[in-house]
Amino acid sequence: MTRNDQKIDELRRRIPSFTCIVGCHDCCGPVTASSEEMARLPVKSEAEHDAALAELSCPHLGSHGCEVYNERPLICRLFGTTPQLLCPNGQRPVYMIDTRTEQEIHDFLRQTRQVLV
């Protein structure tokens, strides 16, 4: 396991969770993720990526929601947990993410090679 993989796991543990509205995919749009995060996801074809991008969606969004929920990237995990990325439907954890962890996530994202999910 690389240092970045360890950092991803550590940051994931510090992001608060909450229950989404069933069937909502309002935050499932095109995002970028680190190469290490992408290596944890199933490979999608160029056609699947193109189709998702044309719909401003994610290639890992299936008919029953996120197909990679347990391995979803940090940016996806941040949605709804911070005032900077509020859930459009008002869902949120009891306690929003602490500012130190949020800053560490943004610093990590800036320091790693990002690719379009």
Short mmCIF file of C-alpha atoms in Angstrom, two decimals:
data_model
loop_
_atom_site.label_atom_id
_atom_site.label_comp_id
_atom_site.label_asym_id
_atom_site.label_seq_id
_atom_site.Cartn_x
_atom_site.Cartn_y
_atom_site.Cartn_z
CA MET A 1 0.00 0.00 0.00
CA THR A 2 1.44 3.37 -1.02
CA ARG A 3 1.68 6.43 1.17
CA ASN A 4 -1.12 8.08 -0.84
CA ASP A 5 -3.32 5.00 -0.40
CA GLN A 6 -2.78 5.20 3.34
CA LYS A 7 -3.62 8.91 3.30
CA ILE A 8 -6.83 8.26 1.33
CA ASP A 9 -7.93 5.64 3.86
CA GLU A 10 -7.12 7.92 6.78
CA LEU A 11 -9.03 10.86 5.26
CA ARG A 12 -12.01 8.67 4.42
CA ARG A 13 -12.33 7.62 8.06
CA ARG A 14 -12.54 11.29 9.08
CA ILE A 15 -15.35 12.29 6.70
CA PRO A 16 -18.74 12.18 8.43
CA SER A 17 -21.45 10.09 6.82
CA PHE A 18 -25.17 10.67 6.40
CA THR A 19 -28.11 9.04 4.67
CA CYS A 20 -28.94 10.26 1.19
CA ILE A 21 -32.47 10.46 -0.19
CA VAL A 22 -33.15 7.18 -1.97
CA GLY A 23 -33.00 7.66 -5.73
CA CYS A 24 -31.24 11.04 -5.57
CA HIS A 25 -28.13 11.44 -7.68
CA ASP A 26 -27.88 15.24 -7.67
CA CYS A 27 -24.22 15.19 -6.63
CA CYS A 28 -23.20 12.44 -9.09
CA GLY A 29 -21.67 14.48 -11.83
CA PRO A 30 -18.34 14.54 -13.58
CA VAL A 31 -15.59 14.80 -10.96
CA THR A 32 -11.87 14.20 -10.80
CA ALA A 33 -10.07 11.80 -8.51
CA SER A 34 -6.49 10.86 -7.78
CA SER A 35 -4.85 8.09 -9.76
CA GLU A 36 -4.77 5.99 -6.59
CA GLU A 37 -8.53 6.38 -6.13
CA MET A 38 -9.15 5.53 -9.77
CA ALA A 39 -7.08 2.35 -9.42
CA ARG A 40 -9.65 1.16 -6.83
CA LEU A 41 -12.57 1.57 -9.27
CA PRO A 42 -13.66 -0.78 -12.05
CA VAL A 43 -12.32 0.28 -15.44
CA LYS A 44 -14.94 1.84 -17.70
CA SER A 45 -14.67 2.03 -21.47
CA GLU A 46 -14.14 5.27 -23.32
CA ALA A 47 -17.70 4.96 -24.64
CA GLU A 48 -19.05 4.66 -21.07
CA HIS A 49 -17.07 7.72 -20.03
CA ASP A 50 -18.25 9.69 -23.06
CA ALA A 51 -21.90 8.76 -22.47
CA ALA A 52 -21.71 9.76 -18.80
CA LEU A 53 -19.98 13.05 -19.61
CA ALA A 54 -22.62 13.85 -22.24
CA GLU A 55 -25.24 13.47 -19.48
CA LEU A 56 -23.09 15.38 -16.93
CA SER A 57 -23.10 12.19 -14.92
CA CYS A 58 -20.64 9.62 -13.61
CA PRO A 59 -19.81 6.39 -15.42
CA HIS A 60 -20.18 4.55 -12.10
CA LEU A 61 -23.77 5.68 -11.58
CA GLY A 62 -26.08 2.75 -12.32
CA SER A 63 -29.82 2.29 -12.26
CA HIS A 64 -29.70 1.64 -8.49
CA GLY A 65 -27.28 4.41 -7.61
CA CYS A 66 -23.53 4.51 -7.15
CA GLU A 67 -22.01 1.20 -8.19
CA VAL A 68 -18.75 1.98 -6.36
CA TYR A 69 -20.17 3.54 -3.20
CA ASN A 70 -17.70 1.88 -0.83
CA GLU A 71 -14.76 2.98 -2.99
CA ARG A 72 -16.13 6.34 -4.16
CA PRO A 73 -13.53 9.13 -4.37
CA LEU A 74 -12.88 11.68 -1.64
CA ILE A 75 -14.62 14.45 -3.56
CA CYS A 76 -17.81 12.37 -3.71
CA ARG A 77 -17.59 11.72 0.02
CA LEU A 78 -17.31 15.46 0.72
CA PHE A 79 -20.66 16.32 -0.89
CA GLY A 80 -23.16 17.21 1.80
CA THR A 81 -20.58 17.23 4.60
CA THR A 82 -19.29 20.79 4.18
CA PRO A 83 -20.89 24.21 3.64
CA GLN A 84 -18.82 24.49 0.43
CA LEU A 85 -20.54 21.41 -1.08
CA LEU A 86 -24.03 21.35 0.38
CA CYS A 87 -26.54 18.68 -0.54
CA PRO A 88 -29.16 20.36 -2.77
CA ASN A 89 -31.84 18.43 -0.84
CA GLY A 90 -30.71 19.55 2.61
CA GLN A 91 -29.32 16.20 3.75
CA ARG A 92 -26.27 16.36 6.02
CA PRO A 93 -24.50 14.59 8.84
CA VAL A 94 -25.23 15.57 12.44
CA TYR A 95 -21.82 17.27 12.53
CA MET A 96 -20.28 18.72 9.39
CA ILE A 97 -16.68 17.86 8.53
CA ASP A 98 -14.08 19.66 10.60
CA THR A 99 -12.25 22.40 8.71
CA ARG A 100 -8.82 20.82 9.29
CA THR A 101 -9.85 17.55 7.62
CA GLU A 102 -11.53 19.39 4.76
CA GLN A 103 -8.37 21.43 4.17
CA GLU A 104 -6.23 18.27 4.25
CA ILE A 105 -8.48 16.70 1.61
CA HIS A 106 -8.22 19.73 -0.67
CA ASP A 107 -4.44 19.83 -0.14
CA PHE A 108 -4.21 16.12 -1.00
CA LEU A 109 -6.30 16.64 -4.14
CA ARG A 110 -4.07 19.53 -5.23
CA GLN A 111 -0.90 17.48 -4.66
CA THR A 112 -1.98 14.38 -6.56
CA ARG A 113 -2.49 13.77 -10.24
CA GLN A 114 -6.22 14.13 -10.89
CA VAL A 115 -8.08 12.36 -13.67
CA LEU A 116 -11.69 12.55 -14.78
CA VAL A 117 -13.77 9.80 -13.22
#
